[in-house]
Amino acid sequence: MQISVTPESFRLKEAFTISRGSRTEARVLTVRVASGGATGRGECVPYARYDETLDSVTAQIGALPPSPSRAALQELLPPGAARNAVDCALWDLEAKEARTRVWDLAGLPAPGPEITAFTLSLDTPENMRAAAARNAHRPLLKIKLGTDADMPRLEAVRAGAPKARIIVDANEGWTAEVYADLAPHLVRLGVALVEQPLPAGQDDMLAEIARPLPVCADESCHDRASLPALKGKYDLVNIKLDKTGGLTEALALKQQALAEGYGIMVGCMVGSSLAMAPAVLLAQGAAVTDLDGPLLLAEDRPEPLCFDEAGVHAPAAALWG
């Protein structure tokens, strides 16, 4: 088995901004695992929030022993981008070698389309209203917030898209006091969900203050080991392959989270269709799907995922799985 890692960059249609910063391109790592004439692929997005860089993740993958199995991989690498890309590449390789689809290997039903959120990045209220109006036809909009001046932005987006379902992502940008002040207005404006309002590790107050609308853990939830600390604070968990370390752990986390009473959101970093493809399997039946990464790109992979009025569709075998 040969494992190779290639850095790649995909231009965005426009600058993408959250409370932690801005970007104009998606910088990813593509992993290829070749064996016996077949090649499996996976993609990850190293994330500075978790102290990951292109170089550090490449080094993690390069230090793997020859020919790791998927089961062994779960112990060889921690949850994160490196394990994600290799795990997904191994799934793809297994499917190609077996001449079947990944969902058959995993014992899952064939995936159908899932309506996905479309993200509006952090901007001035005027620009966010205009972006909301341009995308008001979409059934689900996700708003990036997390500043001390978010009310005008909220009002602007609702004015621009009066009929859309809206979810809000604060990216750890609020304090408990700010969130408590904003929560009634989120309800008034018809916000369906708030994602990670408080910083991970500083979210105990969520168990003590009123939660008038569902709260979803993102940065506070990585894998199954995260679940005990979420009890009483969150209603849903956002499962991202780059946090769980691949589809293998993501499927296990989804099963355990559902068993413990959490709703499921399936999210993504800003990456190409190759990164989203495994997550489409994971998103089946999720309360919220947020796999809009390719919609933010000016360029994508060959054989990209299909997005239409029904949602995001399962990948073609030529892309993944």
PDB file of C-alpha atoms in Angstrom:
ATOM      1  CA  MET A   1       0.000   0.000   0.000  1.00  0.00           C
ATOM      2  CA  GLN A   2       1.280   3.457  -0.911  1.00  0.00           C
ATOM      3  CA  ILE A   3       0.002   6.602   0.792  1.00  0.00           C
ATOM      4  CA  SER A   4       0.641   9.998  -0.790  1.00  0.00           C
ATOM      5  CA  VAL A   5      -0.361  13.491   0.355  1.00  0.00           C
ATOM      6  CA  THR A   6      -0.824  16.453  -1.988  1.00  0.00           C
ATOM      7  CA  PRO A   7      -1.623  20.036  -0.937  1.00  0.00           C
ATOM      8  CA  GLU A   8      -4.230  21.693  -3.150  1.00  0.00           C
ATOM      9  CA  SER A   9      -6.029  25.022  -3.246  1.00  0.00           C
ATOM     10  CA  PHE A  10      -9.519  25.899  -4.464  1.00  0.00           C
ATOM     11  CA  ARG A  11     -10.497  29.528  -5.053  1.00  0.00           C
ATOM     12  CA  LEU A  12     -13.643  30.771  -3.319  1.00  0.00           C
ATOM     13  CA  LYS A  13     -16.314  32.730  -5.166  1.00  0.00           C
ATOM     14  CA  GLU A  14     -15.895  35.502  -2.593  1.00  0.00           C
ATOM     15  CA  ALA A  15     -14.119  36.065   0.703  1.00  0.00           C
ATOM     16  CA  PHE A  16     -15.478  33.847   3.490  1.00  0.00           C
ATOM     17  CA  THR A  17     -15.413  35.434   6.945  1.00  0.00           C
ATOM     18  CA  ILE A  18     -16.161  34.098  10.416  1.00  0.00           C
ATOM     19  CA  SER A  19     -15.440  35.620  13.830  1.00  0.00           C
ATOM     20  CA  ARG A  20     -11.896  34.196  13.758  1.00  0.00           C
ATOM     21  CA  GLY A  21     -10.832  35.549  10.355  1.00  0.00           C
ATOM     22  CA  SER A  22     -11.240  35.592   6.567  1.00  0.00           C
ATOM     23  CA  ARG A  23     -10.091  33.442   3.634  1.00  0.00           C
ATOM     24  CA  THR A  24     -10.267  33.619  -0.151  1.00  0.00           C
ATOM     25  CA  GLU A  25      -9.286  30.016  -0.889  1.00  0.00           C
ATOM     26  CA  ALA A  26      -9.789  26.553   0.540  1.00  0.00           C
ATOM     27  CA  ARG A  27      -6.423  24.985   1.268  1.00  0.00           C
ATOM     28  CA  VAL A  28      -6.772  21.230   1.568  1.00  0.00           C
ATOM     29  CA  LEU A  29      -4.745  18.028   1.598  1.00  0.00           C
ATOM     30  CA  THR A  30      -5.637  15.219  -0.792  1.00  0.00           C
ATOM     31  CA  VAL A  31      -4.626  11.740   0.336  1.00  0.00           C
ATOM     32  CA  ARG A  32      -4.335   8.862  -2.114  1.00  0.00           C
ATOM     33  CA  VAL A  33      -4.011   5.274  -0.941  1.00  0.00           C
ATOM     34  CA  ALA A  34      -2.966   2.913  -3.728  1.00  0.00           C
ATOM     35  CA  SER A  35      -2.992  -0.879  -3.547  1.00  0.00           C
ATOM     36  CA  GLY A  36      -3.211  -3.600  -6.175  1.00  0.00           C
ATOM     37  CA  GLY A  37      -4.060  -1.254  -9.023  1.00  0.00           C
ATOM     38  CA  ALA A  38      -6.835   0.589  -7.168  1.00  0.00           C
ATOM     39  CA  THR A  39      -6.582   4.032  -5.580  1.00  0.00           C
ATOM     40  CA  GLY A  40      -8.761   5.505  -2.855  1.00  0.00           C
ATOM     41  CA  ARG A  41      -8.942   9.219  -2.133  1.00  0.00           C
ATOM     42  CA  GLY A  42      -9.771  11.385   0.849  1.00  0.00           C
ATOM     43  CA  GLU A  43      -9.583  15.093   1.607  1.00  0.00           C
ATOM     44  CA  CYS A  44      -9.044  17.029   4.808  1.00  0.00           C
ATOM     45  CA  VAL A  45      -8.864  20.672   5.816  1.00  0.00           C
ATOM     46  CA  PRO A  46      -6.212  21.305   8.499  1.00  0.00           C
ATOM     47  CA  TYR A  47      -7.698  23.818  10.917  1.00  0.00           C
ATOM     48  CA  ALA A  48      -5.682  26.363  12.891  1.00  0.00           C
ATOM     49  CA  ARG A  49      -8.327  26.375  15.655  1.00  0.00           C
ATOM     50  CA  TYR A  50      -7.134  22.856  16.476  1.00  0.00           C
ATOM     51  CA  ASP A  51      -3.429  23.675  16.008  1.00  0.00           C
ATOM     52  CA  GLU A  52      -3.318  21.957  12.618  1.00  0.00           C
ATOM     53  CA  THR A  53      -1.347  23.138   9.584  1.00  0.00           C
ATOM     54  CA  LEU A  54      -0.788  21.649   6.141  1.00  0.00           C
ATOM     55  CA  ASP A  55       2.724  20.699   7.219  1.00  0.00           C
ATOM     56  CA  SER A  56       1.794  19.200  10.592  1.00  0.00           C
ATOM     57  CA  VAL A  57      -0.996  17.078   9.129  1.00  0.00           C
ATOM     58  CA  THR A  58       1.239  15.935   6.263  1.00  0.00           C
ATOM     59  CA  ALA A  59       3.848  14.890   8.824  1.00  0.00           C
ATOM     60  CA  GLN A  60       1.269  12.917  10.822  1.00  0.00           C
ATOM     61  CA  ILE A  61       0.252  10.980   7.734  1.00  0.00           C
ATOM     62  CA  GLY A  62       3.863  10.471   6.688  1.00  0.00           C
ATOM     63  CA  ALA A  63       4.667   8.867  10.034  1.00  0.00           C
ATOM     64  CA  LEU A  64       2.101   6.093   9.609  1.00  0.00           C
ATOM     65  CA  PRO A  65       3.400   2.526   9.349  1.00  0.00           C
ATOM     66  CA  PRO A  66       3.023   0.750   6.003  1.00  0.00           C
ATOM     67  CA  SER A  67      -0.444  -0.520   5.051  1.00  0.00           C
ATOM     68  CA  PRO A  68      -2.543   0.494   8.071  1.00  0.00           C
ATOM     69  CA  SER A  69      -6.028  -0.964   8.251  1.00  0.00           C
ATOM     70  CA  ARG A  70      -8.992   1.261   9.039  1.00  0.00           C
ATOM     71  CA  ALA A  71      -9.340  -0.385  12.443  1.00  0.00           C
ATOM     72  CA  ALA A  72      -5.660   0.149  13.256  1.00  0.00           C
ATOM     73  CA  LEU A  73      -5.831   3.733  12.027  1.00  0.00           C
ATOM     74  CA  GLN A  74      -8.236   4.649  14.834  1.00  0.00           C
ATOM     75  CA  GLU A  75      -5.436   4.009  17.321  1.00  0.00           C
ATOM     76  CA  LEU A  76      -2.516   5.227  15.194  1.00  0.00           C
ATOM     77  CA  LEU A  77      -3.814   8.782  14.786  1.00  0.00           C
ATOM     78  CA  PRO A  78      -5.922  11.000  17.045  1.00  0.00           C
ATOM     79  CA  PRO A  79      -9.237  12.489  15.905  1.00  0.00           C
ATOM     80  CA  GLY A  80      -8.508  15.246  13.418  1.00  0.00           C
ATOM     81  CA  ALA A  81      -7.771  16.129   9.828  1.00  0.00           C
ATOM     82  CA  ALA A  82      -4.944  13.623   9.252  1.00  0.00           C
ATOM     83  CA  ARG A  83      -6.966  10.598  10.304  1.00  0.00           C
ATOM     84  CA  ASN A  84      -9.983  11.864   8.394  1.00  0.00           C
ATOM     85  CA  ALA A  85      -8.255  11.994   5.005  1.00  0.00           C
ATOM     86  CA  VAL A  86      -6.654   8.560   5.414  1.00  0.00           C
ATOM     87  CA  ASP A  87      -9.807   6.949   6.826  1.00  0.00           C
ATOM     88  CA  CYS A  88     -11.941   8.236   3.935  1.00  0.00           C
ATOM     89  CA  ALA A  89      -9.305   7.183   1.405  1.00  0.00           C
ATOM     90  CA  LEU A  90      -9.309   3.673   2.889  1.00  0.00           C
ATOM     91  CA  TRP A  91     -13.120   3.506   2.633  1.00  0.00           C
ATOM     92  CA  ASP A  92     -12.853   4.571  -1.008  1.00  0.00           C
ATOM     93  CA  LEU A  93     -10.145   1.995  -1.675  1.00  0.00           C
ATOM     94  CA  GLU A  94     -12.191  -0.799  -0.076  1.00  0.00           C
ATOM     95  CA  ALA A  95     -15.198   0.116  -2.215  1.00  0.00           C
ATOM     96  CA  LYS A  96     -13.132   0.096  -5.401  1.00  0.00           C
ATOM     97  CA  GLU A  97     -11.500  -3.229  -4.552  1.00  0.00           C
ATOM     98  CA  ALA A  98     -14.886  -4.778  -3.724  1.00  0.00           C
ATOM     99  CA  ARG A  99     -16.507  -3.174  -6.793  1.00  0.00           C
ATOM    100  CA  THR A 100     -19.347  -1.871  -4.654  1.00  0.00           C
ATOM    101  CA  ARG A 101     -20.374   1.363  -2.968  1.00  0.00           C
ATOM    102  CA  VAL A 102     -19.261   2.488   0.474  1.00  0.00           C
ATOM    103  CA  TRP A 103     -22.779   2.454   1.873  1.00  0.00           C
ATOM    104  CA  ASP A 104     -23.054  -1.228   1.021  1.00  0.00           C
ATOM    105  CA  LEU A 105     -19.765  -1.904   2.822  1.00  0.00           C
ATOM    106  CA  ALA A 106     -21.029   0.034   5.844  1.00  0.00           C
ATOM    107  CA  GLY A 107     -24.404  -1.719   5.845  1.00  0.00           C
ATOM    108  CA  LEU A 108     -26.260   1.531   5.201  1.00  0.00           C
ATOM    109  CA  PRO A 109     -29.195   2.237   2.869  1.00  0.00           C
ATOM    110  CA  ALA A 110     -28.370   3.969  -0.404  1.00  0.00           C
ATOM    111  CA  PRO A 111     -28.251   7.700   0.415  1.00  0.00           C
ATOM    112  CA  GLY A 112     -30.836  10.114  -0.931  1.00  0.00           C
ATOM    113  CA  PRO A 113     -30.561  13.888  -1.313  1.00  0.00           C
ATOM    114  CA  GLU A 114     -30.478  16.036   1.815  1.00  0.00           C
ATOM    115  CA  ILE A 115     -31.401  19.726   1.948  1.00  0.00           C
ATOM    116  CA  THR A 116     -28.269  21.616   2.974  1.00  0.00           C
ATOM    117  CA  ALA A 117     -27.789  24.961   4.652  1.00  0.00           C
ATOM    118  CA  PHE A 118     -26.150  27.741   2.666  1.00  0.00           C
ATOM    119  CA  THR A 119     -23.754  29.887   4.683  1.00  0.00           C
ATOM    120  CA  LEU A 120     -23.679  33.683   4.702  1.00  0.00           C
ATOM    121  CA  SER A 121     -20.293  34.836   5.978  1.00  0.00           C
ATOM    122  CA  LEU A 122     -19.790  37.612   8.499  1.00  0.00           C
ATOM    123  CA  ASP A 123     -20.035  41.090   6.933  1.00  0.00           C
ATOM    124  CA  THR A 124     -21.688  44.465   7.360  1.00  0.00           C
ATOM    125  CA  PRO A 125     -25.445  44.390   7.921  1.00  0.00           C
ATOM    126  CA  GLU A 126     -25.989  45.932   4.497  1.00  0.00           C
ATOM    127  CA  ASN A 127     -23.894  43.301   2.742  1.00  0.00           C
ATOM    128  CA  MET A 128     -25.441  40.470   4.738  1.00  0.00           C
ATOM    129  CA  ARG A 129     -28.937  41.691   3.853  1.00  0.00           C
ATOM    130  CA  ALA A 130     -27.960  41.747   0.182  1.00  0.00           C
ATOM    131  CA  ALA A 131     -26.465  38.242   0.432  1.00  0.00           C
ATOM    132  CA  ALA A 132     -29.613  37.005   2.166  1.00  0.00           C
ATOM    133  CA  ALA A 133     -31.794  38.518  -0.556  1.00  0.00           C
ATOM    134  CA  ARG A 134     -29.701  36.833  -3.281  1.00  0.00           C
ATOM    135  CA  ASN A 135     -30.185  33.496  -1.531  1.00  0.00           C
ATOM    136  CA  ALA A 136     -33.704  33.963  -0.208  1.00  0.00           C
ATOM    137  CA  HIS A 137     -34.895  31.136  -2.476  1.00  0.00           C
ATOM    138  CA  ARG A 138     -32.871  28.652  -0.465  1.00  0.00           C
ATOM    139  CA  PRO A 139     -34.829  26.796   2.238  1.00  0.00           C
ATOM    140  CA  LEU A 140     -32.091  26.991   4.901  1.00  0.00           C
ATOM    141  CA  LEU A 141     -29.594  29.775   5.526  1.00  0.00           C
ATOM    142  CA  LYS A 142     -26.775  29.700   8.063  1.00  0.00           C
ATOM    143  CA  ILE A 143     -25.525  33.026   9.380  1.00  0.00           C
ATOM    144  CA  LYS A 144     -22.000  33.496  10.679  1.00  0.00           C
ATOM    145  CA  LEU A 145     -22.020  35.800  13.724  1.00  0.00           C
ATOM    146  CA  GLY A 146     -20.012  35.988  16.947  1.00  0.00           C
ATOM    147  CA  THR A 147     -19.272  39.677  17.483  1.00  0.00           C
ATOM    148  CA  ASP A 148     -20.459  42.300  19.952  1.00  0.00           C
ATOM    149  CA  ALA A 149     -22.590  43.948  17.241  1.00  0.00           C
ATOM    150  CA  ASP A 150     -24.693  41.103  15.868  1.00  0.00           C
ATOM    151  CA  MET A 151     -28.264  42.404  16.278  1.00  0.00           C
ATOM    152  CA  PRO A 152     -28.190  44.635  13.165  1.00  0.00           C
ATOM    153  CA  ARG A 153     -26.822  41.682  11.181  1.00  0.00           C
ATOM    154  CA  LEU A 154     -29.599  39.394  12.386  1.00  0.00           C
ATOM    155  CA  GLU A 155     -32.276  41.939  11.561  1.00  0.00           C
ATOM    156  CA  ALA A 156     -30.731  42.552   8.144  1.00  0.00           C
ATOM    157  CA  VAL A 157     -30.620  38.880   7.186  1.00  0.00           C
ATOM    158  CA  ARG A 158     -34.199  38.293   8.248  1.00  0.00           C
ATOM    159  CA  ALA A 159     -35.292  41.335   6.231  1.00  0.00           C
ATOM    160  CA  GLY A 160     -33.407  40.037   3.190  1.00  0.00           C
ATOM    161  CA  ALA A 161     -34.811  36.503   3.453  1.00  0.00           C
ATOM    162  CA  PRO A 162     -38.147  36.753   5.279  1.00  0.00           C
ATOM    163  CA  LYS A 163     -39.284  33.191   4.501  1.00  0.00           C
ATOM    164  CA  ALA A 164     -36.061  31.184   4.826  1.00  0.00           C
ATOM    165  CA  ARG A 165     -35.350  28.932   7.777  1.00  0.00           C
ATOM    166  CA  ILE A 166     -32.334  30.396   9.583  1.00  0.00           C
ATOM    167  CA  ILE A 167     -29.673  28.909  11.840  1.00  0.00           C
ATOM    168  CA  VAL A 168     -26.943  30.937  13.531  1.00  0.00           C
ATOM    169  CA  ASP A 169     -23.300  30.020  14.137  1.00  0.00           C
ATOM    170  CA  ALA A 170     -21.440  32.148  16.682  1.00  0.00           C
ATOM    171  CA  ASN A 171     -18.140  30.223  16.350  1.00  0.00           C
ATOM    172  CA  GLU A 172     -17.496  30.586  20.118  1.00  0.00           C
ATOM    173  CA  GLY A 173     -17.747  34.364  19.784  1.00  0.00           C
ATOM    174  CA  TRP A 174     -20.256  35.255  22.523  1.00  0.00           C
ATOM    175  CA  THR A 175     -20.165  35.418  26.296  1.00  0.00           C
ATOM    176  CA  ALA A 176     -22.959  33.969  28.393  1.00  0.00           C
ATOM    177  CA  GLU A 177     -24.247  37.494  28.993  1.00  0.00           C
ATOM    178  CA  VAL A 178     -24.287  38.378  25.297  1.00  0.00           C
ATOM    179  CA  TYR A 179     -26.030  35.138  24.413  1.00  0.00           C
ATOM    180  CA  ALA A 180     -28.655  35.625  27.149  1.00  0.00           C
ATOM    181  CA  ASP A 181     -29.385  39.088  25.761  1.00  0.00           C
ATOM    182  CA  LEU A 182     -29.569  37.870  22.165  1.00  0.00           C
ATOM    183  CA  ALA A 183     -31.575  34.687  22.713  1.00  0.00           C
ATOM    184  CA  PRO A 184     -35.039  36.338  22.887  1.00  0.00           C
ATOM    185  CA  HIS A 185     -34.278  38.181  19.651  1.00  0.00           C
ATOM    186  CA  LEU A 186     -33.153  34.965  17.987  1.00  0.00           C
ATOM    187  CA  VAL A 187     -36.536  33.493  18.902  1.00  0.00           C
ATOM    188  CA  ARG A 188     -38.370  36.622  17.723  1.00  0.00           C
ATOM    189  CA  LEU A 189     -36.640  36.489  14.357  1.00  0.00           C
ATOM    190  CA  GLY A 190     -37.486  32.830  13.887  1.00  0.00           C
ATOM    191  CA  VAL A 191     -33.983  31.407  14.270  1.00  0.00           C
ATOM    192  CA  ALA A 192     -34.283  27.618  14.433  1.00  0.00           C
ATOM    193  CA  LEU A 193     -30.933  26.789  16.054  1.00  0.00           C
ATOM    194  CA  VAL A 194     -27.837  28.423  17.522  1.00  0.00           C
ATOM    195  CA  GLU A 195     -24.470  26.743  17.074  1.00  0.00           C
ATOM    196  CA  GLN A 196     -21.639  26.982  19.630  1.00  0.00           C
ATOM    197  CA  PRO A 197     -22.548  30.312  21.253  1.00  0.00           C
ATOM    198  CA  LEU A 198     -19.839  30.071  23.941  1.00  0.00           C
ATOM    199  CA  PRO A 199     -16.189  29.003  23.719  1.00  0.00           C
ATOM    200  CA  ALA A 200     -15.470  25.301  24.131  1.00  0.00           C
ATOM    201  CA  GLY A 201     -14.286  24.736  27.689  1.00  0.00           C
ATOM    202  CA  GLN A 202     -16.199  27.813  28.845  1.00  0.00           C
ATOM    203  CA  ASP A 203     -19.693  26.571  28.108  1.00  0.00           C
ATOM    204  CA  ASP A 204     -20.809  25.317  31.525  1.00  0.00           C
ATOM    205  CA  MET A 205     -23.175  28.287  31.792  1.00  0.00           C
ATOM    206  CA  LEU A 206     -25.346  26.690  29.107  1.00  0.00           C
ATOM    207  CA  ALA A 207     -26.490  24.225  31.757  1.00  0.00           C
ATOM    208  CA  GLU A 208     -27.539  27.062  34.051  1.00  0.00           C
ATOM    209  CA  ILE A 209     -29.169  29.637  31.762  1.00  0.00           C
ATOM    210  CA  ALA A 210     -32.417  29.302  29.846  1.00  0.00           C
ATOM    211  CA  ARG A 211     -32.144  27.756  26.385  1.00  0.00           C
ATOM    212  CA  PRO A 212     -35.215  29.071  24.567  1.00  0.00           C
ATOM    213  CA  LEU A 213     -34.056  27.583  21.263  1.00  0.00           C
ATOM    214  CA  PRO A 214     -31.976  24.482  20.473  1.00  0.00           C
ATOM    215  CA  VAL A 215     -28.218  24.793  21.015  1.00  0.00           C
ATOM    216  CA  CYS A 216     -25.768  22.725  18.965  1.00  0.00           C
ATOM    217  CA  ALA A 217     -22.233  21.791  20.032  1.00  0.00           C
ATOM    218  CA  ASP A 218     -19.564  22.267  17.368  1.00  0.00           C
ATOM    219  CA  GLU A 219     -16.123  23.080  18.767  1.00  0.00           C
ATOM    220  CA  SER A 220     -17.200  21.341  21.995  1.00  0.00           C
ATOM    221  CA  CYS A 221     -17.853  18.037  20.210  1.00  0.00           C
ATOM    222  CA  HIS A 222     -15.175  16.091  18.347  1.00  0.00           C
ATOM    223  CA  ASP A 223     -15.774  12.376  18.856  1.00  0.00           C
ATOM    224  CA  ARG A 224     -17.564   9.983  21.213  1.00  0.00           C
ATOM    225  CA  ALA A 225     -15.221  10.948  24.044  1.00  0.00           C
ATOM    226  CA  SER A 226     -16.724  14.456  23.928  1.00  0.00           C
ATOM    227  CA  LEU A 227     -20.273  13.397  24.742  1.00  0.00           C
ATOM    228  CA  PRO A 228     -20.138  13.144  28.564  1.00  0.00           C
ATOM    229  CA  ALA A 229     -19.138  16.805  28.900  1.00  0.00           C
ATOM    230  CA  LEU A 230     -22.078  17.977  26.765  1.00  0.00           C
ATOM    231  CA  LYS A 231     -24.843  16.634  28.980  1.00  0.00           C
ATOM    232  CA  GLY A 232     -27.340  19.281  30.036  1.00  0.00           C
ATOM    233  CA  LYS A 233     -25.712  21.950  27.883  1.00  0.00           C
ATOM    234  CA  TYR A 234     -26.531  21.044  24.298  1.00  0.00           C
ATOM    235  CA  ASP A 235     -29.464  19.687  22.348  1.00  0.00           C
ATOM    236  CA  LEU A 236     -27.631  18.707  19.152  1.00  0.00           C
ATOM    237  CA  VAL A 237     -24.081  17.859  18.107  1.00  0.00           C
ATOM    238  CA  ASN A 238     -22.416  18.991  14.886  1.00  0.00           C
ATOM    239  CA  ILE A 239     -20.477  16.063  13.446  1.00  0.00           C
ATOM    240  CA  LYS A 240     -17.655  17.020  11.085  1.00  0.00           C
ATOM    241  CA  LEU A 241     -15.318  14.471   9.562  1.00  0.00           C
ATOM    242  CA  ASP A 242     -12.265  16.668  10.155  1.00  0.00           C
ATOM    243  CA  LYS A 243     -13.096  16.656  13.879  1.00  0.00           C
ATOM    244  CA  THR A 244     -14.019  12.989  14.297  1.00  0.00           C
ATOM    245  CA  GLY A 245     -11.052  11.835  12.256  1.00  0.00           C
ATOM    246  CA  GLY A 246     -13.013  10.217   9.449  1.00  0.00           C
ATOM    247  CA  LEU A 247     -16.194   8.419   8.541  1.00  0.00           C
ATOM    248  CA  THR A 248     -15.505   5.433  10.791  1.00  0.00           C
ATOM    249  CA  GLU A 249     -15.653   7.423  14.028  1.00  0.00           C
ATOM    250  CA  ALA A 250     -18.315   9.780  12.656  1.00  0.00           C
ATOM    251  CA  LEU A 251     -20.751   6.907  12.129  1.00  0.00           C
ATOM    252  CA  ALA A 252     -20.054   5.632  15.650  1.00  0.00           C
ATOM    253  CA  LEU A 253     -20.501   9.119  17.122  1.00  0.00           C
ATOM    254  CA  LYS A 254     -23.799   9.576  15.303  1.00  0.00           C
ATOM    255  CA  GLN A 255     -25.131   6.273  16.645  1.00  0.00           C
ATOM    256  CA  GLN A 256     -24.086   7.013  20.228  1.00  0.00           C
ATOM    257  CA  ALA A 257     -25.289  10.623  20.157  1.00  0.00           C
ATOM    258  CA  LEU A 258     -28.712   9.534  18.931  1.00  0.00           C
ATOM    259  CA  ALA A 259     -28.856   6.872  21.640  1.00  0.00           C
ATOM    260  CA  GLU A 260     -28.144   9.561  24.238  1.00  0.00           C
ATOM    261  CA  GLY A 261     -30.912  11.804  22.944  1.00  0.00           C
ATOM    262  CA  TYR A 262     -28.978  14.378  20.913  1.00  0.00           C
ATOM    263  CA  GLY A 263     -30.152  15.691  17.582  1.00  0.00           C
ATOM    264  CA  ILE A 264     -27.657  15.444  14.733  1.00  0.00           C
ATOM    265  CA  MET A 265     -26.189  18.193  12.598  1.00  0.00           C
ATOM    266  CA  VAL A 266     -23.647  17.214   9.937  1.00  0.00           C
ATOM    267  CA  GLY A 267     -21.280  20.021   9.035  1.00  0.00           C
ATOM    268  CA  CYS A 268     -18.098  20.677   7.129  1.00  0.00           C
ATOM    269  CA  MET A 269     -15.033  22.807   6.782  1.00  0.00           C
ATOM    270  CA  VAL A 270     -14.679  24.803   3.549  1.00  0.00           C
ATOM    271  CA  GLY A 271     -13.492  22.144   1.135  1.00  0.00           C
ATOM    272  CA  SER A 272     -14.243  20.492  -2.179  1.00  0.00           C
ATOM    273  CA  SER A 273     -16.799  17.872  -3.176  1.00  0.00           C
ATOM    274  CA  LEU A 274     -14.293  15.153  -2.256  1.00  0.00           C
ATOM    275  CA  ALA A 275     -14.406  16.286   1.393  1.00  0.00           C
ATOM    276  CA  MET A 276     -18.223  16.447   1.429  1.00  0.00           C
ATOM    277  CA  ALA A 277     -18.851  13.111  -0.304  1.00  0.00           C
ATOM    278  CA  PRO A 278     -18.438  10.834   2.744  1.00  0.00           C
ATOM    279  CA  ALA A 279     -20.459  13.276   4.849  1.00  0.00           C
ATOM    280  CA  VAL A 280     -23.480  12.824   2.577  1.00  0.00           C
ATOM    281  CA  LEU A 281     -23.746   9.280   3.936  1.00  0.00           C
ATOM    282  CA  LEU A 282     -23.500  10.593   7.471  1.00  0.00           C
ATOM    283  CA  ALA A 283     -26.149  13.262   6.856  1.00  0.00           C
ATOM    284  CA  GLN A 284     -28.930  10.808   6.076  1.00  0.00           C
ATOM    285  CA  GLY A 285     -31.787  11.588   8.448  1.00  0.00           C
ATOM    286  CA  ALA A 286     -29.895  14.361  10.250  1.00  0.00           C
ATOM    287  CA  ALA A 287     -31.888  17.210  11.772  1.00  0.00           C
ATOM    288  CA  VAL A 288     -29.615  19.701   9.994  1.00  0.00           C
ATOM    289  CA  THR A 289     -27.259  19.201   7.056  1.00  0.00           C
ATOM    290  CA  ASP A 290     -24.594  21.828   6.399  1.00  0.00           C
ATOM    291  CA  LEU A 291     -22.509  20.556   3.490  1.00  0.00           C
ATOM    292  CA  ASP A 292     -22.348  23.669   1.343  1.00  0.00           C
ATOM    293  CA  GLY A 293     -18.550  23.831   0.983  1.00  0.00           C
ATOM    294  CA  PRO A 294     -18.577  23.228  -2.791  1.00  0.00           C
ATOM    295  CA  LEU A 295     -21.232  25.923  -3.277  1.00  0.00           C
ATOM    296  CA  LEU A 296     -18.742  28.479  -1.918  1.00  0.00           C
ATOM    297  CA  LEU A 297     -16.009  27.505  -4.384  1.00  0.00           C
ATOM    298  CA  ALA A 298     -15.194  29.130  -7.710  1.00  0.00           C
ATOM    299  CA  GLU A 299     -13.755  25.762  -8.821  1.00  0.00           C
ATOM    300  CA  ASP A 300     -14.299  22.181  -7.689  1.00  0.00           C
ATOM    301  CA  ARG A 301     -13.184  18.605  -8.375  1.00  0.00           C
ATOM    302  CA  PRO A 302     -14.012  16.718 -11.561  1.00  0.00           C
ATOM    303  CA  GLU A 303     -17.278  14.762 -11.096  1.00  0.00           C
ATOM    304  CA  PRO A 304     -18.422  17.121  -8.308  1.00  0.00           C
ATOM    305  CA  LEU A 305     -21.379  16.515  -6.047  1.00  0.00           C
ATOM    306  CA  CYS A 306     -24.777  17.411  -7.478  1.00  0.00           C
ATOM    307  CA  PHE A 307     -26.678  20.165  -5.662  1.00  0.00           C
ATOM    308  CA  ASP A 308     -30.237  20.913  -6.771  1.00  0.00           C
ATOM    309  CA  GLU A 309     -33.651  21.753  -5.334  1.00  0.00           C
ATOM    310  CA  ALA A 310     -33.790  18.352  -3.639  1.00  0.00           C
ATOM    311  CA  GLY A 311     -30.488  18.994  -1.851  1.00  0.00           C
ATOM    312  CA  VAL A 312     -27.023  17.487  -2.033  1.00  0.00           C
ATOM    313  CA  HIS A 313     -26.928  14.061  -3.692  1.00  0.00           C
ATOM    314  CA  ALA A 314     -24.749  11.009  -3.108  1.00  0.00           C
ATOM    315  CA  PRO A 315     -21.380  11.077  -4.862  1.00  0.00           C
ATOM    316  CA  ALA A 316     -20.706   9.398  -8.161  1.00  0.00           C
ATOM    317  CA  ALA A 317     -18.279   6.497  -7.842  1.00  0.00           C
ATOM    318  CA  ALA A 318     -15.766   8.474  -9.916  1.00  0.00           C
ATOM    319  CA  LEU A 319     -15.601  11.077  -7.127  1.00  0.00           C
ATOM    320  CA  TRP A 320     -15.596   8.853  -4.034  1.00  0.00           C
ATOM    321  CA  GLY A 321     -16.997   5.695  -2.571  1.00  0.00           C
TER     322      GLY A 321
END
